mmCIF file of C-alpha atoms in Angstrom:
data_model
loop_
_atom_site.group_PDB
_atom_site.id
_atom_site.type_symbol
_atom_site.label_atom_id
_atom_site.label_comp_id
_atom_site.label_asym_id
_atom_site.label_seq_id
_atom_site.Cartn_x
_atom_site.Cartn_y
_atom_site.Cartn_z
ATOM 1 C CA MET A 929 81.286 146.644 73.600
ATOM 2 C CA THR A 930 82.392 144.387 76.502
ATOM 3 C CA PRO A 931 86.033 144.714 77.559
ATOM 4 C CA ARG A 932 88.052 141.529 77.052
ATOM 5 C CA ASN A 933 88.798 141.185 80.799
ATOM 6 C CA ASN A 934 85.092 140.772 81.613
ATOM 7 C CA ASN A 935 84.434 137.914 79.158
ATOM 8 C CA PRO A 936 82.094 135.531 81.097
ATOM 9 C CA ARG A 937 83.425 132.421 79.320
ATOM 10 C CA LYS A 938 86.989 133.374 80.159
ATOM 11 C CA LEU A 939 86.121 134.147 83.790
ATOM 12 C CA SER A 940 84.204 130.878 84.127
ATOM 13 C CA PHE A 941 87.144 128.955 82.667
ATOM 14 C CA LEU A 942 89.633 130.633 85.004
ATOM 15 C CA ASP A 943 87.401 129.996 88.044
ATOM 16 C CA GLY A 944 87.854 126.284 87.383
ATOM 17 C CA PHE A 945 91.531 126.458 88.339
ATOM 18 C CA ARG A 946 92.532 126.172 91.960
ATOM 19 C CA ASP A 947 94.847 128.717 93.516
ATOM 20 C CA ILE A 948 96.806 126.257 95.654
ATOM 21 C CA THR A 949 100.531 126.658 96.020
ATOM 22 C CA LEU A 950 102.985 124.434 97.840
ATOM 23 C CA SER A 951 102.994 126.829 100.764
ATOM 24 C CA THR A 952 99.182 127.136 101.003
ATOM 25 C CA GLY A 953 98.272 123.522 100.227
ATOM 26 C CA ASP A 954 98.343 120.470 102.492
ATOM 27 C CA ILE A 955 101.188 118.602 100.787
ATOM 28 C CA LYS A 956 103.298 118.608 103.974
ATOM 29 C CA THR A 957 100.626 116.725 105.930
ATOM 30 C CA ARG A 958 100.073 113.963 103.378
ATOM 31 C CA CYS A 959 101.879 110.690 104.061
ATOM 32 C CA ARG A 960 104.070 109.016 101.503
ATOM 33 C CA PHE A 961 104.663 105.377 100.624
ATOM 34 C CA ASN A 962 108.165 104.286 99.647
ATOM 35 C CA PHE A 963 108.656 100.872 97.998
ATOM 36 C CA SER A 964 112.460 100.883 97.795
ATOM 37 C CA TYR A 965 112.653 98.257 100.590
ATOM 38 C CA PHE A 966 109.926 96.031 99.108
ATOM 39 C CA ASP A 967 110.677 92.307 99.514
ATOM 40 C CA ASP A 968 108.612 89.844 97.495
ATOM 41 C CA THR A 969 110.963 86.903 98.012
ATOM 42 C CA GLN A 970 109.592 85.550 101.292
ATOM 43 C CA GLU A 971 107.205 82.583 101.366
ATOM 44 C CA PHE A 972 104.231 84.344 102.963
ATOM 45 C CA GLY A 973 104.668 87.692 101.239
ATOM 46 C CA ALA A 974 102.944 88.591 98.000
ATOM 47 C CA GLY A 975 104.635 90.119 95.003
ATOM 48 C CA LEU A 976 102.917 92.371 92.520
ATOM 49 C CA ASP A 977 102.989 89.511 89.994
ATOM 50 C CA ASP A 978 101.035 87.359 92.480
ATOM 51 C CA MET A 979 98.143 89.812 92.580
ATOM 52 C CA SER A 980 95.213 89.994 90.183
ATOM 53 C CA ALA A 981 94.347 93.201 88.356
ATOM 54 C CA GLY A 982 91.490 93.746 90.807
ATOM 55 C CA GLU A 983 93.786 93.291 93.825
ATOM 56 C CA LEU A 984 96.303 95.730 92.349
ATOM 57 C CA ARG A 985 93.541 98.283 91.702
ATOM 58 C CA SER A 986 92.323 97.851 95.283
ATOM 59 C CA LEU A 987 95.869 98.245 96.650
ATOM 60 C CA PHE A 988 96.455 101.383 94.608
ATOM 61 C CA GLU A 989 93.091 102.836 95.652
ATOM 62 C CA LYS A 990 93.904 102.224 99.347
ATOM 63 C CA LEU A 991 97.321 103.855 98.939
ATOM 64 C CA ARG A 992 95.704 106.831 97.241
ATOM 65 C CA CYS A 993 93.150 107.090 100.038
ATOM 66 C CA TYR A 994 95.733 106.726 102.803
ATOM 67 C CA SER A 995 98.007 109.310 101.128
ATOM 68 C CA ILE A 996 95.424 112.052 101.707
ATOM 69 C CA SER A 997 96.250 112.253 105.433
ATOM 70 C CA SER A 998 99.288 111.998 107.691
ATOM 71 C CA LEU A 999 100.571 108.796 109.270
ATOM 72 C CA ASN A 1000 99.570 110.173 112.682
ATOM 73 C CA PHE A 1001 95.995 110.575 111.453
ATOM 74 C CA TRP A 1002 95.875 106.883 110.428
ATOM 75 C CA ARG A 1003 97.373 105.840 113.761
ATOM 76 C CA GLY A 1004 94.264 107.303 115.391
ATOM 77 C CA GLU A 1005 91.679 106.029 112.893
ATOM 78 C CA ARG A 1006 89.875 102.753 113.468
ATOM 79 C CA CYS A 1007 88.321 100.348 110.982
ATOM 80 C CA GLY A 1008 84.677 100.012 111.919
ATOM 81 C CA GLY A 1009 83.566 100.765 115.467
ATOM 82 C CA SER A 1010 85.368 102.365 118.386
ATOM 83 C CA ARG A 1011 86.643 98.990 119.662
ATOM 84 C CA SER A 1012 88.092 97.868 116.336
ATOM 85 C CA LEU A 1013 91.731 97.825 115.282
ATOM 86 C CA ARG A 1014 93.506 100.933 114.099
ATOM 87 C CA VAL A 1015 94.187 101.497 110.402
ATOM 88 C CA LEU A 1016 97.923 101.955 111.114
ATOM 89 C CA ALA A 1017 99.481 100.123 114.031
ATOM 90 C CA ASP A 1018 103.077 100.541 115.186
ATOM 91 C CA TYR A 1019 104.776 97.389 116.438
ATOM 92 C CA GLY A 1020 108.110 98.924 117.326
ATOM 93 C CA SER A 1021 110.602 96.156 116.706
ATOM 94 C CA PHE A 1022 110.263 93.205 114.343
ATOM 95 C CA PRO A 1023 107.889 90.704 116.021
ATOM 96 C CA ASP A 1024 109.295 87.573 117.668
ATOM 97 C CA ARG A 1025 106.366 85.500 116.407
ATOM 98 C CA SER A 1026 106.248 85.937 112.639
ATOM 99 C CA LYS A 1027 106.295 83.765 109.540
ATOM 100 C CA PHE A 1028 108.493 86.455 107.962
ATOM 101 C CA HIS A 1029 112.147 87.161 108.703
ATOM 102 C CA HIS A 1030 113.810 90.556 108.991
ATOM 103 C CA PRO A 1031 115.417 91.312 105.595
ATOM 104 C CA LYS A 1032 119.145 92.028 105.816
ATOM 105 C CA PHE A 1033 118.746 95.219 103.740
ATOM 106 C CA VAL A 1034 116.259 96.832 106.170
ATOM 107 C CA PRO A 1035 117.921 98.851 108.961
ATOM 108 C CA ILE A 1036 117.607 97.241 112.404
ATOM 109 C CA ASP A 1037 116.644 100.448 114.233
ATOM 110 C CA VAL A 1038 113.399 101.186 112.358
ATOM 111 C CA ARG A 1039 109.885 101.190 113.780
ATOM 112 C CA TRP A 1040 107.875 98.322 112.237
ATOM 113 C CA GLY A 1041 104.149 98.621 111.647
ATOM 114 C CA ARG A 1042 101.246 97.714 109.408
ATOM 115 C CA PHE A 1043 98.401 99.254 107.440
ATOM 116 C CA ARG A 1044 95.131 97.340 107.343
ATOM 117 C CA MET A 1045 94.029 96.672 103.793
ATOM 118 C CA GLU A 1046 91.163 94.289 102.930
ATOM 119 C CA ASN A 1047 90.048 91.460 105.236
ATOM 120 C CA LEU A 1048 93.237 89.771 106.546
ATOM 121 C CA SER A 1049 95.540 91.591 104.139
ATOM 122 C CA ARG A 1050 98.152 93.964 105.595
ATOM 123 C CA LEU A 1051 100.779 96.289 104.197
ATOM 124 C CA ILE A 1052 103.848 95.692 106.365
ATOM 125 C CA GLY A 1053 106.664 98.161 106.619
ATOM 126 C CA PHE A 1054 108.407 100.654 108.822
ATOM 127 C CA THR A 1055 108.762 104.286 109.735
ATOM 128 C CA VAL A 1056 111.747 106.215 111.018
ATOM 129 C CA PRO A 1057 111.602 106.595 114.814
ATOM 130 C CA ALA A 1058 110.475 110.060 115.926
ATOM 131 C CA SER A 1059 113.737 110.518 117.843
ATOM 132 C CA LEU A 1060 115.639 110.521 114.523
ATOM 133 C CA CYS A 1061 113.252 112.698 112.534
ATOM 134 C CA GLY A 1062 114.620 116.125 111.785
ATOM 135 C CA ASN A 1063 118.208 114.819 112.078
ATOM 136 C CA ALA A 1064 120.272 114.827 108.912
ATOM 137 C CA GLY A 1065 121.135 111.362 107.612
ATOM 138 C CA LYS A 1066 124.302 110.338 105.822
ATOM 139 C CA GLU A 1067 123.297 112.209 102.647
ATOM 140 C CA GLY A 1068 122.721 115.408 104.619
ATOM 141 C CA MET A 1069 118.911 115.176 104.307
ATOM 142 C CA ASP A 1070 116.490 115.061 107.208
ATOM 143 C CA PHE A 1071 114.661 111.853 108.050
ATOM 144 C CA ASP A 1072 110.956 112.066 107.307
ATOM 145 C CA MET A 1073 108.451 110.977 109.946
ATOM 146 C CA ASN A 1074 105.570 110.930 107.460
ATOM 147 C CA THR A 1075 106.868 108.192 105.131
ATOM 148 C CA PHE A 1076 105.835 104.548 105.399
ATOM 149 C CA TYR A 1077 108.451 102.244 103.868
ATOM 150 C CA VAL A 1078 106.639 99.207 102.453
ATOM 151 C CA VAL A 1079 108.503 95.914 102.940
ATOM 152 C CA PHE A 1080 105.844 93.187 102.591
ATOM 153 C CA ILE A 1081 102.341 92.628 101.325
ATOM 154 C CA ASP A 1082 100.940 90.171 103.873
ATOM 155 C CA ARG A 1083 97.762 88.719 102.354
ATOM 156 C CA GLU A 1084 97.257 86.041 105.015
ATOM 157 C CA HIS A 1085 98.058 87.929 108.236
ATOM 158 C CA LYS A 1086 101.285 86.011 108.925
ATOM 159 C CA PHE A 1087 103.562 88.892 109.919
ATOM 160 C CA TYR A 1088 102.383 89.527 113.471
ATOM 161 C CA LEU A 1089 100.896 86.233 114.645
ATOM 162 C CA THR A 1090 99.589 87.328 118.057
ATOM 163 C CA GLU A 1091 97.385 90.143 116.696
ATOM 164 C CA THR A 1092 93.671 89.580 117.258
ATOM 165 C CA LYS A 1093 91.850 88.763 114.032
#
């Protein structure tokens, strides 16, 4: 008679589970997207209601894909060849030449940037400057340098007008 601990069906079933814990997994390196500063009130920005089901699926799929790696990884990745634009570009301050205006509810000392989406479409937002990361904010929590705060969905490339298309 076979002991219960050596049941091949049981062992096969248990082999299907991963043994990842928070401390052994890569959760710390994955970037996060925060939509709490999202502004869909500006003329050239798109709201979720303005997007088709296919566009929303595509947006979600890109966010899922981008969330696999850190923001620093995407800063180094290029779309297409070695001379193409980076997936994530940091602008620093809010651009002087833009069809958008700086929302009053977004802090003035953030680092603005964009994620390339499809064609001319961009996800516009900001990150916390590296000099502030690791410093406790007003709630006593550290600022996170791996979170991208989404402010606009720019479907027509109107946020940073001098960028090469």
